[in-house]
Short mmCIF file of C-alpha atoms in Angstrom, two decimals:
data_model
loop_
_atom_site.label_atom_id
_atom_site.label_comp_id
_atom_site.label_asym_id
_atom_site.label_seq_id
_atom_site.Cartn_x
_atom_site.Cartn_y
_atom_site.Cartn_z
CA MET B 780 0.32 -29.32 -16.62
CA PRO B 781 0.01 -27.04 -19.66
CA LEU B 782 2.59 -27.72 -22.55
CA LYS B 783 2.42 -24.08 -23.80
CA LYS B 784 4.30 -21.18 -21.99
CA SER B 785 2.77 -17.73 -23.16
CA ASN B 786 4.25 -14.26 -22.35
CA PRO B 787 4.30 -12.97 -18.88
CA ASP B 788 1.68 -10.52 -17.73
CA PHE B 789 2.98 -7.21 -19.17
CA ILE B 790 0.77 -5.05 -17.32
CA LEU B 791 1.74 -6.61 -13.96
CA ILE B 792 5.51 -6.05 -15.14
CA ILE B 793 4.72 -2.25 -15.80
CA VAL B 794 3.00 -1.69 -12.77
CA THR B 795 5.47 -3.24 -10.62
CA LEU B 796 8.49 -1.38 -12.29
CA THR B 797 6.47 1.84 -11.97
CA LEU B 798 6.04 1.33 -8.16
CA LEU B 799 9.69 0.66 -7.74
CA SER B 800 10.66 3.44 -9.77
CA ILE B 801 8.51 6.01 -7.53
CA GLY B 802 9.85 4.07 -4.64
CA LEU B 803 13.58 4.98 -5.30
CA ILE B 804 12.62 8.37 -5.92
CA MET B 805 10.84 8.88 -2.75
CA VAL B 806 13.41 7.00 -0.64
CA TYR B 807 16.12 9.52 -1.79
CA SER B 808 13.58 12.42 -1.18
CA ALA B 809 12.57 11.18 2.32
CA SER B 810 16.19 10.12 3.55
CA ALA B 811 18.39 12.81 2.03
CA ILE B 812 18.40 15.01 5.12
CA TRP B 813 18.61 12.04 7.74
CA ALA B 814 21.33 10.54 5.46
CA THR B 815 23.33 13.71 5.41
CA TYR B 816 23.22 14.25 9.17
CA LYS B 817 23.94 10.78 10.08
CA PHE B 818 26.44 9.51 7.37
CA GLU B 819 27.31 12.87 5.65
CA ASP B 820 26.11 11.21 2.42
CA SER B 821 22.61 12.39 1.21
CA PHE B 822 22.45 9.47 -1.16
CA TYR B 823 23.39 6.81 1.53
CA PHE B 824 19.94 5.12 1.54
CA ALA B 825 19.21 5.74 -1.89
CA LYS B 826 22.35 4.00 -3.14
CA ARG B 827 21.44 1.11 -0.98
CA GLN B 828 18.06 0.85 -2.10
CA VAL B 829 19.11 1.11 -5.70
CA LEU B 830 21.38 -2.03 -5.28
CA PHE B 831 18.52 -3.85 -3.53
CA ALA B 832 16.23 -3.05 -6.34
CA GLY B 833 18.79 -4.25 -9.01
CA VAL B 834 19.17 -7.51 -7.19
CA GLY B 835 15.40 -7.86 -6.65
CA VAL B 836 14.41 -7.05 -10.38
CA ALA B 837 17.27 -9.55 -11.66
CA ALA B 838 15.76 -12.13 -9.28
CA MET B 839 12.24 -11.24 -10.48
CA PHE B 840 13.05 -11.86 -14.00
CA ILE B 841 15.11 -15.13 -13.45
CA ILE B 842 12.43 -16.52 -11.30
CA MET B 843 9.87 -15.63 -13.93
CA ASN B 844 11.42 -17.95 -16.26
CA ILE B 845 11.47 -20.82 -13.42
CA ASP B 846 8.44 -22.93 -13.54
CA TYR B 847 6.40 -22.24 -10.47
CA TRP B 848 5.98 -25.95 -9.98
CA THR B 849 9.65 -25.94 -8.64
CA TRP B 850 8.29 -24.06 -5.58
CA ARG B 851 6.01 -27.09 -4.85
CA THR B 852 8.93 -29.36 -5.02
CA TRP B 853 11.36 -27.39 -2.62
CA ALA B 854 8.50 -25.98 -0.28
CA LYS B 855 9.53 -28.09 2.69
CA VAL B 856 13.25 -27.24 2.18
CA PHE B 857 12.49 -23.44 2.15
CA VAL B 858 10.54 -23.73 5.15
CA ILE B 859 13.18 -25.75 7.17
CA VAL B 860 15.90 -23.13 6.04
CA CYS B 861 13.86 -20.26 7.07
CA PHE B 862 13.23 -21.84 10.50
CA VAL B 863 16.83 -22.51 10.90
CA LEU B 864 17.40 -18.72 10.09
CA LEU B 865 14.55 -17.50 12.73
CA VAL B 866 16.72 -19.69 15.33
CA MET B 867 19.89 -17.91 14.11
CA VAL B 868 18.27 -14.64 14.69
CA LEU B 869 17.86 -15.05 18.44
CA ILE B 870 21.32 -16.11 18.96
CA PRO B 871 23.39 -13.22 20.46
CA GLY B 872 26.33 -12.38 18.30
CA ILE B 873 24.46 -13.57 15.15
CA GLY B 874 21.26 -11.80 15.30
CA VAL B 875 21.23 -7.92 15.03
CA GLU B 876 19.29 -5.93 17.42
CA ARG B 877 17.64 -2.59 16.12
CA ASN B 878 14.92 -0.58 17.80
CA GLY B 879 14.42 -3.29 20.49
CA SER B 880 13.85 -6.04 17.86
CA ARG B 881 16.34 -8.98 17.07
CA SER B 882 15.00 -9.52 13.49
CA TRP B 883 18.21 -9.31 11.33
CA ILE B 884 21.23 -11.38 10.50
CA GLY B 885 24.29 -9.43 9.71
CA VAL B 886 26.20 -10.24 6.46
CA GLY B 887 28.97 -7.85 6.27
CA ALA B 888 27.88 -4.12 5.79
CA PHE B 889 24.30 -5.53 5.11
CA SER B 890 21.93 -7.69 6.74
CA ILE B 891 18.89 -9.95 6.06
CA GLN B 892 15.52 -10.27 7.78
CA PRO B 893 14.65 -13.90 7.65
CA SER B 894 10.91 -13.40 8.88
CA GLU B 895 10.37 -11.64 5.48
CA PHE B 896 11.48 -14.73 3.64
CA MET B 897 9.37 -16.99 5.78
CA LYS B 898 6.25 -15.21 4.50
CA LEU B 899 6.99 -16.68 0.95
CA ALA B 900 8.35 -19.84 2.01
CA MET B 901 5.11 -20.36 4.15
CA ILE B 902 3.00 -19.34 1.36
CA ALA B 903 4.60 -21.89 -0.80
CA PHE B 904 4.26 -24.63 1.74
CA LEU B 905 0.61 -24.14 2.33
CA ALA B 906 -0.04 -23.88 -1.17
CA LYS B 907 1.40 -27.34 -1.61
CA TYR B 908 -0.48 -28.69 1.33
CA LEU B 909 -3.76 -27.22 0.41
CA SER B 910 -3.42 -28.45 -3.19
CA GLU B 911 -2.70 -31.85 -2.24
CA ARG B 912 -4.99 -32.38 0.76
CA GLN B 913 -7.98 -30.14 -0.25
CA LYS B 914 -10.68 -32.90 0.28
CA TYR B 915 -9.60 -32.58 4.06
CA ILE B 916 -9.87 -29.08 4.42
CA THR B 917 -13.47 -29.27 5.63
CA SER B 918 -12.46 -31.25 8.40
CA PHE B 919 -11.01 -29.38 11.68
CA LYS B 920 -8.76 -32.21 12.71
CA LYS B 921 -7.53 -33.43 9.44
CA GLY B 922 -7.51 -30.40 7.43
CA LEU B 923 -7.47 -27.14 9.26
CA VAL B 924 -5.41 -27.97 12.47
CA PRO B 925 -2.52 -29.38 10.70
CA SER B 926 -2.43 -26.59 8.17
CA LEU B 927 -2.45 -24.04 10.82
CA SER B 928 0.12 -25.72 13.36
CA LEU B 929 3.27 -24.64 11.15
CA VAL B 930 1.97 -21.36 10.56
CA PHE B 931 1.44 -20.54 14.40
CA LEU B 932 4.63 -22.14 15.12
CA ALA B 933 6.52 -19.58 12.66
CA PHE B 934 4.48 -16.77 14.09
CA GLY B 935 5.50 -17.56 17.50
CA MET B 936 9.24 -17.57 16.68
CA ILE B 937 8.70 -14.38 14.92
CA MET B 938 7.20 -12.96 17.85
CA LEU B 939 10.33 -13.92 20.04
CA GLN B 940 12.08 -11.23 17.96
CA PRO B 941 9.52 -9.64 18.37
CA ASP B 942 7.94 -8.51 15.10
CA LEU B 943 4.36 -8.18 15.42
CA GLY B 944 3.96 -6.64 11.89
CA THR B 945 5.56 -9.22 9.83
CA GLY B 946 3.71 -11.84 11.94
CA THR B 947 0.45 -10.24 11.58
CA VAL B 948 0.89 -10.16 7.57
CA MET B 949 2.04 -13.97 7.67
CA ILE B 950 -1.02 -15.15 9.64
CA GLY B 951 -3.50 -12.80 7.59
CA THR B 952 -2.03 -14.10 4.13
CA CYS B 953 -2.36 -17.85 5.34
CA ILE B 954 -5.96 -17.47 6.67
CA VAL B 955 -7.07 -16.04 3.42
CA MET B 956 -5.48 -18.89 1.53
CA ILE B 957 -7.21 -21.57 3.93
CA PHE B 958 -10.37 -19.72 3.38
CA ILE B 959 -10.12 -19.68 -0.26
CA SER B 960 -9.43 -23.44 -0.26
CA GLY B 961 -12.94 -24.14 1.34
CA ALA B 962 -12.56 -24.15 4.93
CA ARG B 963 -15.77 -23.89 6.94
CA ILE B 964 -16.73 -20.52 7.99
CA SER B 965 -18.01 -21.84 11.38
CA HIS B 966 -14.28 -23.12 11.98
CA PHE B 967 -12.85 -19.51 11.10
CA VAL B 968 -15.44 -18.07 13.84
CA GLY B 969 -14.10 -20.17 16.60
CA LEU B 970 -10.54 -19.46 15.51
CA GLY B 971 -11.32 -15.84 15.10
CA LEU B 972 -12.23 -15.60 18.79
CA LEU B 973 -9.22 -17.40 19.92
CA GLY B 974 -7.23 -15.19 17.79
CA VAL B 975 -8.85 -12.11 19.35
CA ALA B 976 -7.92 -13.59 22.94
CA GLY B 977 -4.54 -14.27 21.74
CA PHE B 978 -3.76 -10.72 20.35
CA VAL B 979 -5.26 -9.15 23.36
CA ALA B 980 -2.90 -11.30 25.61
CA LEU B 981 0.00 -10.24 23.16
CA VAL B 982 -0.91 -6.71 23.64
CA LEU B 983 -1.13 -6.83 27.47
CA SER B 984 1.96 -8.80 27.71
CA ALA B 985 4.22 -5.73 26.20
CA PRO B 986 3.74 -2.36 27.58
CA TYR B 987 4.76 -0.60 24.51
CA ARG B 988 2.09 -2.60 22.53
CA MET B 989 -0.52 -1.20 24.87
CA LYS B 990 0.89 2.32 24.53
CA ARG B 991 0.48 2.00 20.84
CA ILE B 992 -3.03 1.01 21.14
CA THR B 993 -3.86 4.01 23.46
CA SER B 994 -1.88 6.25 21.12
CA PHE B 995 -3.98 5.16 18.35
CA LEU B 996 -7.24 6.10 20.15
CA ASP B 997 -5.83 9.49 21.31
CA PRO B 998 -2.20 10.15 20.04
CA TRP B 999 -2.46 13.90 21.95
CA GLU B 1000 -2.63 11.95 25.32
CA ASP B 1001 1.39 11.54 24.81
CA PRO B 1002 2.38 13.81 21.94
CA LEU B 1003 6.13 13.38 22.63
CA GLY B 1004 6.01 9.56 23.41
CA SER B 1005 3.87 6.96 22.12
CA GLY B 1006 1.62 9.15 19.99
CA PHE B 1007 4.75 10.90 18.46
CA GLN B 1008 4.80 9.13 15.16
CA MET B 1009 1.16 9.33 14.35
CA ILE B 1010 1.05 12.83 14.97
CA GLN B 1011 3.85 13.73 12.89
CA SER B 1012 2.60 11.46 10.21
CA LEU B 1013 -0.76 13.44 10.13
CA LEU B 1014 0.93 16.70 9.98
CA ALA B 1015 2.77 15.64 6.83
CA ILE B 1016 -0.29 14.19 5.06
CA GLY B 1017 -2.62 17.33 6.01
CA PRO B 1018 -0.44 20.08 4.57
CA GLY B 1019 -0.08 17.99 1.39
CA GLY B 1020 -3.54 19.06 0.18
CA LEU B 1021 -4.66 18.11 -3.22
CA PHE B 1022 -1.27 18.63 -5.05
CA GLY B 1023 1.30 18.56 -2.42
CA LEU B 1024 4.15 20.71 -1.36
CA GLY B 1025 6.29 19.73 -4.28
CA LEU B 1026 8.73 16.84 -4.59
CA GLY B 1027 11.53 17.04 -2.32
CA GLN B 1028 9.74 19.82 -0.34
CA SER B 1029 8.51 17.89 2.64
CA ARG B 1030 8.96 19.70 6.05
CA GLN B 1031 8.52 16.73 8.33
CA LYS B 1032 11.49 15.03 7.07
CA PHE B 1033 13.68 17.47 8.75
CA PHE B 1034 13.64 15.39 11.88
CA TYR B 1035 10.21 15.51 12.75
CA LEU B 1036 8.93 12.18 11.52
CA PRO B 1037 11.68 9.50 12.64
CA GLU B 1038 13.39 7.56 9.69
CA PRO B 1039 10.81 8.62 7.11
CA GLN B 1040 12.41 6.56 4.44
CA THR B 1041 10.98 3.38 6.12
CA ASP B 1042 7.36 2.60 7.51
CA PHE B 1043 6.11 6.19 7.16
CA ILE B 1044 7.36 6.90 3.61
CA PHE B 1045 3.49 7.14 2.38
CA ALA B 1046 3.23 10.23 4.75
CA ILE B 1047 6.24 11.87 2.94
CA LEU B 1048 4.72 11.04 -0.38
CA ALA B 1049 1.31 12.37 0.53
CA GLU B 1050 3.03 15.60 1.87
CA GLU B 1051 4.85 16.23 -1.34
CA LEU B 1052 2.44 14.65 -4.00
CA GLY B 1053 -0.66 15.40 -2.18
CA PHE B 1054 -3.83 13.67 -2.35
CA ILE B 1055 -3.38 12.98 -6.03
CA GLY B 1056 -0.02 11.41 -5.53
CA GLY B 1057 -1.26 9.31 -2.73
CA SER B 1058 -4.26 8.18 -4.73
CA PHE B 1059 -2.05 7.37 -7.74
CA ILE B 1060 -0.10 5.02 -5.83
CA ILE B 1061 -3.28 3.26 -4.45
CA LEU B 1062 -4.63 3.04 -7.93
CA LEU B 1063 -1.40 1.18 -8.95
CA PHE B 1064 -1.64 -1.22 -6.10
CA SER B 1065 -5.12 -1.85 -6.94
CA LEU B 1066 -4.14 -2.57 -10.50
CA LEU B 1067 -1.42 -4.98 -9.30
CA LEU B 1068 -4.06 -6.81 -7.11
CA TRP B 1069 -6.22 -7.08 -10.02
CA ARG B 1070 -4.07 -8.48 -12.13
CA GLY B 1071 -2.90 -11.05 -9.64
CA ILE B 1072 -6.34 -12.10 -8.85
CA ARG B 1073 -6.97 -12.69 -12.70
CA ILE B 1074 -3.83 -14.54 -12.80
CA ALA B 1075 -5.05 -16.79 -9.72
CA LEU B 1076 -8.32 -17.49 -11.42
CA GLY B 1077 -6.82 -18.68 -14.53
CA ALA B 1078 -3.99 -20.71 -13.23
CA PRO B 1079 -3.76 -24.28 -14.53
CA ASP B 1080 -3.90 -26.09 -11.29
CA LEU B 1081 -5.00 -25.79 -7.61
CA PHE B 1082 -1.02 -25.11 -6.46
CA GLY B 1083 -0.78 -22.30 -8.90
CA SER B 1084 -4.06 -20.64 -7.85
CA PHE B 1085 -3.14 -20.91 -3.97
CA LEU B 1086 0.47 -19.70 -4.61
CA ALA B 1087 -0.95 -16.74 -6.52
CA VAL B 1088 -3.61 -16.06 -3.84
CA GLY B 1089 -0.93 -16.25 -1.19
CA ILE B 1090 1.25 -13.77 -2.95
CA ILE B 1091 -1.56 -11.30 -3.58
CA ALA B 1092 -2.96 -11.54 -0.11
CA MET B 1093 0.61 -10.86 1.39
CA VAL B 1094 1.01 -7.59 -0.78
CA ALA B 1095 -2.59 -6.45 -0.18
CA ILE B 1096 -2.50 -7.05 3.71
CA GLN B 1097 0.71 -5.25 3.72
CA VAL B 1098 -0.23 -2.46 1.89
CA MET B 1099 -3.51 -1.97 3.99
CA ILE B 1100 -1.69 -2.32 7.24
CA ASN B 1101 1.03 0.36 6.34
CA ILE B 1102 -1.31 2.92 4.75
CA GLY B 1103 -3.82 2.49 7.73
CA VAL B 1104 -1.23 3.14 10.14
CA VAL B 1105 0.34 6.26 8.31
CA THR B 1106 -3.22 7.59 8.05
CA GLY B 1107 -4.16 7.00 11.48
CA LEU B 1108 -6.65 4.26 10.91
CA MET B 1109 -4.53 1.44 12.84
CA PRO B 1110 -2.35 1.36 15.63
CA VAL B 1111 1.26 2.01 14.99
CA THR B 1112 3.22 -1.36 13.91
CA GLY B 1113 6.47 -1.68 11.85
CA ILE B 1114 5.55 -2.81 8.45
CA THR B 1115 6.97 -1.62 5.16
CA LEU B 1116 5.00 -0.28 1.93
CA PRO B 1117 5.72 -2.76 -0.64
CA PHE B 1118 8.19 -1.53 -3.41
CA LEU B 1119 8.30 1.99 -1.71
CA SER B 1120 9.91 1.73 1.65
CA TYR B 1121 13.59 1.50 2.37
CA GLY B 1122 14.59 -2.13 3.09
CA GLY B 1123 16.61 -4.60 1.51
CA SER B 1124 14.99 -8.03 2.62
CA SER B 1125 11.31 -6.57 2.19
CA LEU B 1126 12.03 -5.33 -1.17
CA THR B 1127 13.95 -8.26 -2.59
CA LEU B 1128 11.36 -10.56 -1.22
CA MET B 1129 8.40 -8.63 -2.87
CA LEU B 1130 10.19 -8.59 -6.19
CA ILE B 1131 10.69 -12.45 -5.98
CA ALA B 1132 6.99 -13.14 -5.22
CA ILE B 1133 6.23 -10.96 -8.24
CA GLY B 1134 8.49 -13.23 -10.26
CA VAL B 1135 6.72 -16.28 -9.13
CA LEU B 1136 3.24 -14.56 -9.95
CA LEU B 1137 4.67 -13.72 -13.37
CA ASN B 1138 5.62 -17.18 -13.97
CA ILE B 1139 2.18 -18.37 -13.04
CA SER B 1140 0.78 -15.85 -15.54
CA ARG B 1141 2.67 -17.56 -18.25
CA TYR B 1142 0.44 -20.69 -17.94
CA SER B 1143 -2.58 -18.87 -16.89
CA ARG B 1144 -5.75 -18.90 -19.02
CA TYR B 1145 -7.25 -15.28 -18.40
#
């Protein structure tokens, strides 16, 4: 372990806080009309998001100063706690159901989403496992199967809620980590075919998922049903043009695009700030991922490298899925845009993850 601790990655801090600031502005802009209608308070969602952001930023700076090796020590405990919370979510009276998904545990006026925290717990656990047993990773029985067993168990419990979006991000993140650790490509080919079959089975098992697939291929087939969100999202992005309609001037947030402050906030941003604004956001995410990759490459040990890779993969996959859905490149699935979408658990989790990454950067040689 290195003895000298340097300053955290300044660029990563600036990029994160810039994305967060833009997110706070856009949450208010996107939610003001809906908040006024539903709660008679245009700042209802914005105030809560500011509170979540304050807690998340405080956690980020605290964790930035806690040695990342602590996550290796407590990885098993974190995973067990998250599994317990995933079980509690499914218990009537404890789990809170929203839009057909029981993914939250109510805590007073607020609620937490355990599946979000499971993503980070699984990253920490897998980083510990892979760093300690990397010599076995090329073995299907001794390396690949044990590393994926717990991941798929967590995925199965998340799907009981159901929450395909969060489960997909977690699975994708873990696969990237295992691939980076040196697993054989031939093993991934077999698992990939099995994964495709499993995905098809999940889609066929729930009619609403099949509708999302068909609406992705042709949203105008059911413009008032399964294709509604995608059509309204595209109708927001299109008129935005190069420079946008202007901050606060979105038309689709007037009850056309459902709850625009959450999964489809990028559509409102593109409508108000145009292609330039949307491109700037993508540029910021690209810069964040670049700094994360440099930190992973310069980490002093395998655990730090795998932990950094997992965090960066989680952010990248979530960004690609969210923007892909909003722009019509992927079927609709409920997933937030990191740092921008409204949501306490997602925002807090992402800021905590960045805090871990910043601590790794204090020891990283890059």
